[in-house]
Short mmCIF file of C-alpha atoms in Angstrom, two decimals:
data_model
loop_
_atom_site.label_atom_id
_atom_site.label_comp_id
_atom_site.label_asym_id
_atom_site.label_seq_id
_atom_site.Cartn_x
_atom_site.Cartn_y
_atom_site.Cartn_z
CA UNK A 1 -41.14 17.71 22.47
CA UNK A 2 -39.03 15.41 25.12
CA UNK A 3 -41.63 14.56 27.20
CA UNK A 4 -43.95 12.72 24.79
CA UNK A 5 -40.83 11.18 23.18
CA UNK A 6 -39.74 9.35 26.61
CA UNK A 7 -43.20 8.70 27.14
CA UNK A 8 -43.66 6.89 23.96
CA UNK A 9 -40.52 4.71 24.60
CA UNK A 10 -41.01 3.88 27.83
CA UNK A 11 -44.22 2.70 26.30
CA UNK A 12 -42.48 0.82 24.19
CA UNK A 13 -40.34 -0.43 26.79
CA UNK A 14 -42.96 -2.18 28.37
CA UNK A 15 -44.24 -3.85 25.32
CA UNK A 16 -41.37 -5.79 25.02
CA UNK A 17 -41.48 -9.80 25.53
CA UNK A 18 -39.91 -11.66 28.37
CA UNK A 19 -37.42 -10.59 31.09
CA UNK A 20 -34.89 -7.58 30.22
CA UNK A 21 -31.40 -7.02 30.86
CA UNK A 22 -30.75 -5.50 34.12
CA UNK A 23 -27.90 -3.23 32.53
CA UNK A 24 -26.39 -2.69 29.55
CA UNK A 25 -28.55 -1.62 26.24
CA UNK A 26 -31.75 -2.68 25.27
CA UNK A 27 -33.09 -2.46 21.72
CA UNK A 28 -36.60 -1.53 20.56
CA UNK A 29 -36.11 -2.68 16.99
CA UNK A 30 -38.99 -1.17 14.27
CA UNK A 31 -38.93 -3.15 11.36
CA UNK A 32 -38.01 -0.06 8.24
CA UNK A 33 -40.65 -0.66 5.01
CA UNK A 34 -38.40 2.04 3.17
CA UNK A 35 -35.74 4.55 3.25
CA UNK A 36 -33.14 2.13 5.00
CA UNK A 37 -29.72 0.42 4.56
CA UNK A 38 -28.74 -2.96 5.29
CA UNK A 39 -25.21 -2.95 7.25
CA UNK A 40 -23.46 -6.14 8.37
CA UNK A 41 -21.75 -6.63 11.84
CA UNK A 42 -18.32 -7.04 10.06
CA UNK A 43 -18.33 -3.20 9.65
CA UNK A 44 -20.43 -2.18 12.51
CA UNK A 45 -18.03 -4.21 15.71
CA UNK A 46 -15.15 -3.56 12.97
CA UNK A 47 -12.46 -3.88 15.60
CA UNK A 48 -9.65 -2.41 13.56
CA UNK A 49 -11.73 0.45 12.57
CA UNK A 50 -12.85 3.59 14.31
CA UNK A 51 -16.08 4.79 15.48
CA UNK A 52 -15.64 7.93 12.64
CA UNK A 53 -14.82 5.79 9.66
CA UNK A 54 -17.69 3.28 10.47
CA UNK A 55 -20.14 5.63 10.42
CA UNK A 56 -18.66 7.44 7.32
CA UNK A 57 -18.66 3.86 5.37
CA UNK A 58 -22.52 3.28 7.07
CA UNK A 59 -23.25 7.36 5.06
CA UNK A 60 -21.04 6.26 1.88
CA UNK A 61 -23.18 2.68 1.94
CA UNK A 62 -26.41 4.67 2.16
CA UNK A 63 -25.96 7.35 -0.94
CA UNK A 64 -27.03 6.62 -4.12
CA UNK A 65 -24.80 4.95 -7.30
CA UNK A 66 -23.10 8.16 -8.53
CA UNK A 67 -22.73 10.31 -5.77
CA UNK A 68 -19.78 12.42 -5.27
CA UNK A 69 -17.86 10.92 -2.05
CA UNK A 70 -14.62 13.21 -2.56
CA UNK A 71 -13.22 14.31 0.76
CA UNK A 72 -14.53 18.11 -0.43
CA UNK A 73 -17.93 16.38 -1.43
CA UNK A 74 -18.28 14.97 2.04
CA UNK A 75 -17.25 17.87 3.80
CA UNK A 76 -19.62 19.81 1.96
CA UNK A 77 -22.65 17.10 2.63
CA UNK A 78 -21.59 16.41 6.54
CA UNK A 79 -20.40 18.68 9.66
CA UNK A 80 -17.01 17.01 9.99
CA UNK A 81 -13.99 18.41 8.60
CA UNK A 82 -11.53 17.73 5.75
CA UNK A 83 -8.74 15.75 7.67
CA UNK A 84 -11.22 13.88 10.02
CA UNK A 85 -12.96 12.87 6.80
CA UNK A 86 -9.55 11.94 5.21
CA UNK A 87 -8.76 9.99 7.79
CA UNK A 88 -11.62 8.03 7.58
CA UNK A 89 -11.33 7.58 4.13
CA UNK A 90 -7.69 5.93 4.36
CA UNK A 91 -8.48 3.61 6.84
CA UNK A 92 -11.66 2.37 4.66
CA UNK A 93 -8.81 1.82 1.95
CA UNK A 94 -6.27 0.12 4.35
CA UNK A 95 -9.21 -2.29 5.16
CA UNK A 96 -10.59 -2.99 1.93
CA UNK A 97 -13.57 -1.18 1.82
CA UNK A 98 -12.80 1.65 -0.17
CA UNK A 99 -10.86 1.90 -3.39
CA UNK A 100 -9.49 4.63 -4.98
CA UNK A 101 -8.30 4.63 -9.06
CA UNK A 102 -6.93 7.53 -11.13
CA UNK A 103 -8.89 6.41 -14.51
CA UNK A 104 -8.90 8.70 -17.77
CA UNK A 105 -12.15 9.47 -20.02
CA UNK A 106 -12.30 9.23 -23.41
CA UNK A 107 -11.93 12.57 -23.59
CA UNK A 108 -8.85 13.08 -21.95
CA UNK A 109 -10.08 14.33 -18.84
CA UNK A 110 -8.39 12.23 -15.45
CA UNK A 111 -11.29 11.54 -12.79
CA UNK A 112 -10.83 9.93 -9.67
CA UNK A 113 -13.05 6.60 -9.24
CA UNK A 114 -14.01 5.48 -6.28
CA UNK A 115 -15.74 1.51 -5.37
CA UNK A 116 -17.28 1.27 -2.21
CA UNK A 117 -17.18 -3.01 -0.79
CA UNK A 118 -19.48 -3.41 1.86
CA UNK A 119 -17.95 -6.63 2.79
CA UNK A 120 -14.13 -7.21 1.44
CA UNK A 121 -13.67 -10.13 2.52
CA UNK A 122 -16.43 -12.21 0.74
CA UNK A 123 -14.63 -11.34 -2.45
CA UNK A 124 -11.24 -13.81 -1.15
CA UNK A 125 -13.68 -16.48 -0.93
CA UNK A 126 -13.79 -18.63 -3.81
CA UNK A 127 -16.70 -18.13 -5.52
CA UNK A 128 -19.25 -21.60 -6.52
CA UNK A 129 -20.31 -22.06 -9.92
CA UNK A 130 -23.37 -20.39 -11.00
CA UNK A 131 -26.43 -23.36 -11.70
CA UNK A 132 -28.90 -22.39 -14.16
CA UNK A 133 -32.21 -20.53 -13.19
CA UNK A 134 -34.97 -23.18 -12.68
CA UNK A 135 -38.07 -21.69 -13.83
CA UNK A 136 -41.23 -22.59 -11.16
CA UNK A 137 -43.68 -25.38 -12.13
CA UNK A 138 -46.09 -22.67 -14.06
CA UNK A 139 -43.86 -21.65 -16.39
CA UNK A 140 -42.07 -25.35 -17.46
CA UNK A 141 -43.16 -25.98 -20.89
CA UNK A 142 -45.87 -28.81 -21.60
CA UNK A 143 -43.80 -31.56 -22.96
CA UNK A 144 -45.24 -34.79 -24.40
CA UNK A 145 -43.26 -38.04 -23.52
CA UNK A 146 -41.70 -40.02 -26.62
CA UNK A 147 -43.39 -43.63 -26.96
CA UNK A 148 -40.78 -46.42 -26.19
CA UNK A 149 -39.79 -48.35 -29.62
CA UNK A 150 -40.83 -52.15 -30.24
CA UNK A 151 -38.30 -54.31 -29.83
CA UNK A 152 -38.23 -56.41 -33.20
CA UNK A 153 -36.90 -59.84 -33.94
CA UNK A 154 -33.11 -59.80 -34.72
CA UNK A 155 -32.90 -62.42 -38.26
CA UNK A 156 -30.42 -65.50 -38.04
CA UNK A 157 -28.19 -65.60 -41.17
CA UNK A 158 -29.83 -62.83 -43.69
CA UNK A 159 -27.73 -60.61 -44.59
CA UNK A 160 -29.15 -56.41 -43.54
CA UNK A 161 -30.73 -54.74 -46.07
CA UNK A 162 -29.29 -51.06 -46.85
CA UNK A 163 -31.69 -48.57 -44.63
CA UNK A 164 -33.15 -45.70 -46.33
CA UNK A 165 -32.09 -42.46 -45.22
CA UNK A 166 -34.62 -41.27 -42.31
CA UNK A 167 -36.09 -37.94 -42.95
CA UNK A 168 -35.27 -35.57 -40.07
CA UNK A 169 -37.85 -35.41 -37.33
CA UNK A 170 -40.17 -32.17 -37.41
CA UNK A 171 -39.58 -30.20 -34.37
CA UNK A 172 -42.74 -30.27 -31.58
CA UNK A 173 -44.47 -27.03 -31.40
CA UNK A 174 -45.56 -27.94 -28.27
CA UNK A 175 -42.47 -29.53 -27.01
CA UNK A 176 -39.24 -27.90 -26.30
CA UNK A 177 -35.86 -29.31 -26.02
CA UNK A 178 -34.22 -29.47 -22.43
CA UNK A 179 -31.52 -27.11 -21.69
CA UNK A 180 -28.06 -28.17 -22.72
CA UNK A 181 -26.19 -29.30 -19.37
CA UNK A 182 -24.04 -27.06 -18.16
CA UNK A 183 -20.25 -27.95 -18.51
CA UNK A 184 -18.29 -29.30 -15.86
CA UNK A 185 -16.16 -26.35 -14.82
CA UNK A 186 -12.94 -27.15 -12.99
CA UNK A 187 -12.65 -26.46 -9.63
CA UNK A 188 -11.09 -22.95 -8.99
CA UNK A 189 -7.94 -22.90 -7.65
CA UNK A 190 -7.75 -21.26 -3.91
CA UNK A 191 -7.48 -17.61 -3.60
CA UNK A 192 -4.28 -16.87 -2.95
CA UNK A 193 -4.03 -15.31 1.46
CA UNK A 194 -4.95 -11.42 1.72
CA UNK A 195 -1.43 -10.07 2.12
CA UNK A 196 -1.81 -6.80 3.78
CA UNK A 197 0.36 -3.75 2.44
CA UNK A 198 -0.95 -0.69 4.91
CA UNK A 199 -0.05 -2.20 9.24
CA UNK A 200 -3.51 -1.67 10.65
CA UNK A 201 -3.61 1.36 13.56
CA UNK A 202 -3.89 -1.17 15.88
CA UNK A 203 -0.68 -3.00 15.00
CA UNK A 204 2.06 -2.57 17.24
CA UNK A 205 4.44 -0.24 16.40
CA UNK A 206 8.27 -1.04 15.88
CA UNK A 207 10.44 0.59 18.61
CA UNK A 208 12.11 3.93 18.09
CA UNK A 209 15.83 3.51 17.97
CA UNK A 210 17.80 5.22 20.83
CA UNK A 211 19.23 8.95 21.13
CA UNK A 212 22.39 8.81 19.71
CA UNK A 213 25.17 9.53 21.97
CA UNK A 214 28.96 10.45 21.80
CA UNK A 215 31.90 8.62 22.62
CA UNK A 216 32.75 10.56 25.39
CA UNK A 217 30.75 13.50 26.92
CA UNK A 218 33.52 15.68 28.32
CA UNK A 219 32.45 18.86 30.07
CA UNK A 220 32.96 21.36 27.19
CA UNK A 221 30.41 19.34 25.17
CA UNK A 222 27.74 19.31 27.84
CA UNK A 223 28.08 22.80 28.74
CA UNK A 224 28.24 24.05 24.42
CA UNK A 225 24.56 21.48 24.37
CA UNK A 226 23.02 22.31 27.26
CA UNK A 227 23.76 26.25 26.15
CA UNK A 228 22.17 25.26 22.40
CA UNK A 229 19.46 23.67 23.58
CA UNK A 230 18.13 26.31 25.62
CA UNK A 231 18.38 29.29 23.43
CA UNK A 232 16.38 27.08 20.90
CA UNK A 233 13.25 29.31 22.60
CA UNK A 234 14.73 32.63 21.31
CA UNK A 235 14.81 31.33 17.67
CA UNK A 236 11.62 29.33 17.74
CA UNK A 237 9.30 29.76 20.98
CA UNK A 238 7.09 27.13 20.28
CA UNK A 239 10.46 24.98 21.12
CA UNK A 240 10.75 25.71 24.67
CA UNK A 241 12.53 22.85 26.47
CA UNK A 242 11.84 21.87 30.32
CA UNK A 243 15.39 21.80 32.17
CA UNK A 244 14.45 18.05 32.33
CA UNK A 245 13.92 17.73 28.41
CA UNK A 246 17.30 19.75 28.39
CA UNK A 247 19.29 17.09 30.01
CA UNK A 248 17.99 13.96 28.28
CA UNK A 249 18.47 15.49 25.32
CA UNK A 250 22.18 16.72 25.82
CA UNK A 251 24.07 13.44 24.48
CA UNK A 252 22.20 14.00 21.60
CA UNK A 253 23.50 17.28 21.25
CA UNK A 254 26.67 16.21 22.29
CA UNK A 255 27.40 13.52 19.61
CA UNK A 256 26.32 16.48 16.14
CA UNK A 257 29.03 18.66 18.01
CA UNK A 258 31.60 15.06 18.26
CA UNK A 259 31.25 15.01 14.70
CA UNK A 260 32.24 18.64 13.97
CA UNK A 261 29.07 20.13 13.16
CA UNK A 262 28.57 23.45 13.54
CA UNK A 263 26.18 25.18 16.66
CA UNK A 264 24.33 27.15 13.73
CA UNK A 265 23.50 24.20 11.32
CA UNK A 266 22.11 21.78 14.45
CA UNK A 267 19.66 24.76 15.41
CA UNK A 268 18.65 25.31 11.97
CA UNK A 269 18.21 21.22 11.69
CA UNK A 270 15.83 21.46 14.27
CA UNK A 271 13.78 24.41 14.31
CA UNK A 272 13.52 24.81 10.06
CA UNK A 273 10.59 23.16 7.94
CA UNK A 274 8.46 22.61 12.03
CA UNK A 275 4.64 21.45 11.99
CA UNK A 276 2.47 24.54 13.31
CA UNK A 277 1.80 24.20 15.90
CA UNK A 278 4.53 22.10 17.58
CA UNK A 279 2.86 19.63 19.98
CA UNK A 280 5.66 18.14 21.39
CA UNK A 281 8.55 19.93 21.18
CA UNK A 282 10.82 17.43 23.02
CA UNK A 283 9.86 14.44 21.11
CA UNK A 284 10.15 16.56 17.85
CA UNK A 285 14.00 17.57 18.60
CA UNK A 286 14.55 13.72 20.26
CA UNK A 287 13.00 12.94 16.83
CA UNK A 288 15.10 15.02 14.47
CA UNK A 289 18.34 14.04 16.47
CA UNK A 290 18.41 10.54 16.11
CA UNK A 291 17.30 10.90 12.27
CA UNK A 292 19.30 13.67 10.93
CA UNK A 293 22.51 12.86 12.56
CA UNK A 294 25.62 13.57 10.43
CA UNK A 295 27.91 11.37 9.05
CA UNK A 296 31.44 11.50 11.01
CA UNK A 297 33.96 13.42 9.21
CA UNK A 298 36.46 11.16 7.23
CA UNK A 299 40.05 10.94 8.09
CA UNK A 300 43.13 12.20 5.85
CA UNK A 301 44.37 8.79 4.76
CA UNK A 302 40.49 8.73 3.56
CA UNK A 303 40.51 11.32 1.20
CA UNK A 304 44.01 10.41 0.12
CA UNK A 305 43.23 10.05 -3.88
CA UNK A 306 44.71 6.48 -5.26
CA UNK A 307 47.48 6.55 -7.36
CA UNK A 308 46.73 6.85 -11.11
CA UNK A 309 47.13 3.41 -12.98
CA UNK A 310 49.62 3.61 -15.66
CA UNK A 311 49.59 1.48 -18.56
CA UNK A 312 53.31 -0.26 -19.48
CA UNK A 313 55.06 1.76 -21.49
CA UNK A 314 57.47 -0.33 -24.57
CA UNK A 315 60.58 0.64 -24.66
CA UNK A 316 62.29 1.38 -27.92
CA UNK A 317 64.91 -0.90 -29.61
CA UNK A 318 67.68 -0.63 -32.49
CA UNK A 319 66.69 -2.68 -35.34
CA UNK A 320 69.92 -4.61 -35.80
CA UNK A 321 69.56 -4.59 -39.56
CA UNK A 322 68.84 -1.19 -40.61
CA UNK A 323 69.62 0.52 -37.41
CA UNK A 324 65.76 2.06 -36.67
CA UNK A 325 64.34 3.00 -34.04
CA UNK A 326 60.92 0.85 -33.58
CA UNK A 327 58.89 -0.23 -30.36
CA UNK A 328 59.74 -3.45 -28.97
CA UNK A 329 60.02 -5.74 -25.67
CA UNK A 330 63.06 -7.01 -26.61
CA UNK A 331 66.25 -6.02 -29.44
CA UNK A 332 65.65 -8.21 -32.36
CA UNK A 333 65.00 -6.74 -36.30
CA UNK A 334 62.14 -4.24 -37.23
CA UNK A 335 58.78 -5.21 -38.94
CA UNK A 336 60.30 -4.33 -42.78
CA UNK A 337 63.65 -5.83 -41.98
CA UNK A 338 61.29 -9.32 -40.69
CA UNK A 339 59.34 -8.90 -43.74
CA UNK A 340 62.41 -8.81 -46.39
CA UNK A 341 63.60 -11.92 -44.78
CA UNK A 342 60.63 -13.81 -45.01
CA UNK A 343 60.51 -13.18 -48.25
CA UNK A 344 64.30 -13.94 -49.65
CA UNK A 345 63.71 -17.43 -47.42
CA UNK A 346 59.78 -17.68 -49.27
CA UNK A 347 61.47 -16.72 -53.06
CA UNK A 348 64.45 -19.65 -52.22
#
């Protein structure tokens, strides 16, 4: 079978017009009559995109309205695996290709719908006005021109005569009436600039911030780190540490232990909840040290509770008619003994 294949193209290669390329590719392009998919360079030199999600949007493009294109369905339909075809799938969606909506049925049931855009960015272009469909020449109806009226003499100083109502015209069987003119529709305002939410892969990434380190690495701390860091093995083995990994990673170490955490609850901080397997296990604990550093402890004058706001308390006071007690800033007469006077003064 491979010998009359490379026989037929190298047919083929000489077939082709003019001088070809010494290196590089060379294509022997068929023209397809049926069973083929148009696909525009925007996705196929894609540079943000990778080689697997182009040719899972070039399969997607190529299956029928309706088809299942589920990361299961795929897997099901195509040798690659679930998270190769998920990742595909999410960089589609972080370009615009591929869009995917929770939407409920009438019946209650929640489906996932999923639109396919074989070129996002035509739809940010504003979009022209549609004209109306011009038949061809064949099919223009047969229309008879109207003959032009005769101008008649305008009369000097008689007054005009009341005109008889016209009767209404009867409509031409054989001629019909142009189409109304499209309205003028104002001009659309500019779509507003493709602000996008998901980086790109290829989008430089921000810089990791530094291993944290303590404010002063005395001996005791370096020895208690170094010692924690390499028994990490005998809890965990994937996390076995090189003796170089060991010491870049000691001020790390160094600055949980400066703020009084305990040897126990660092190793379970970085050996619990681990990916399996554990790649990298020096960038994982570098990782985990930088993020899941603990607060420092606060200090006694810090967890000193404030005092308790009192309200003013009013003192008591000797009426100094009737001699009772009653609430009041300052010594004066009670609220009856005020009220009996106003009245003696109101009744005088």
């Amino acid at each position: 079978m491979d010998t009359p294949q490379n026989t037929a193209l190298t047919r083929a290669l000489t077939e082709l017009p003019g001088p070809l390329p010494a290196r590089g590719v060379i294509h022997i392009a068929i023209r397809h009559t049926d069973r083929f998919t148009v696909v525009g360079n925007d996705l196929a030199q894609h540079p943000g995109l990778s080689t697997t999600a182009v040719g899972f949007a070039v399969r997607i493009q190529s299956l029928p309205q309706g088809t299942e294109i589920g990361i299961k369905a795929l897997a099901a339909r195509f040798p690659e695996g679930e998270k190769l075809i998920a990742a595909a799938l999410r960089e589609l969606e972080a370009h615009g290709y591929l869009q995917r909506a929770r939407t409920r049925l009438p019946n209650g049931r929640i489906v996932t719908r999923t639109v396919f855009c074989n070129q996002p960015t035509a739809l940010l272009r504003p979009r022209a006005a549609a004209a109306p469909p011009q038949l061809p020449p064949a099919a223009r109806p047969i229309t008879t021109p109207a003959p032009a009226p005769e101008p008649t003499a305008k009369p000097e100083a008689s007054p005009e005569p009341a005109r008889d109502p016209q009767p209404e015209p009867t409509p031409d069987p054989v001629a019909t009436p142009d189409p109304p003119a499209p309205l003028a529709t104002p001009p659309q305002a500019a779509a507003p600039p493709f602000v996008r939410l998901v980086p790109p892969p290829t989008a430089p990434k921000p810089p990791r911030p530094p291993l944290p380190r303590p404010r002063e690495l005395t001996p005791e701390l370096e020895r208690i780190s170094t010692a924690l860091l390499s028994d990490l093995r005998h809890h965990a083995p994937q996390f076995t540490l090189s003796e170089e990994h060991v010491r870049e990673l000691v001020p790390g170490v160094a600055a949980c232990l400066e703020r009084d955490a305990h040897p126990d609850t660092i190793r379970h901080t970085l050996t619990t909840n681990a990916p399996e397997p554990v790649n990298y296990p020096y960038q994982f604990v570098k990782h985990r040290l930088t993020v899941l550093l603990p607060p420092p402890l606060p200090g006694a004058h810090e967890l000193t509770t404030p005092p308790a706001r009192r309200n003013p308390v009013t003192p008591f006071q000797t009426c100094d008619g009737c001699e009772r007690a009653f609430r009041a800033p300052t010594p004066g007469h009670c609220r009856d003994c005020r009220d009996e006077v106003a009245y003696a003064q109101a009744a005088a």
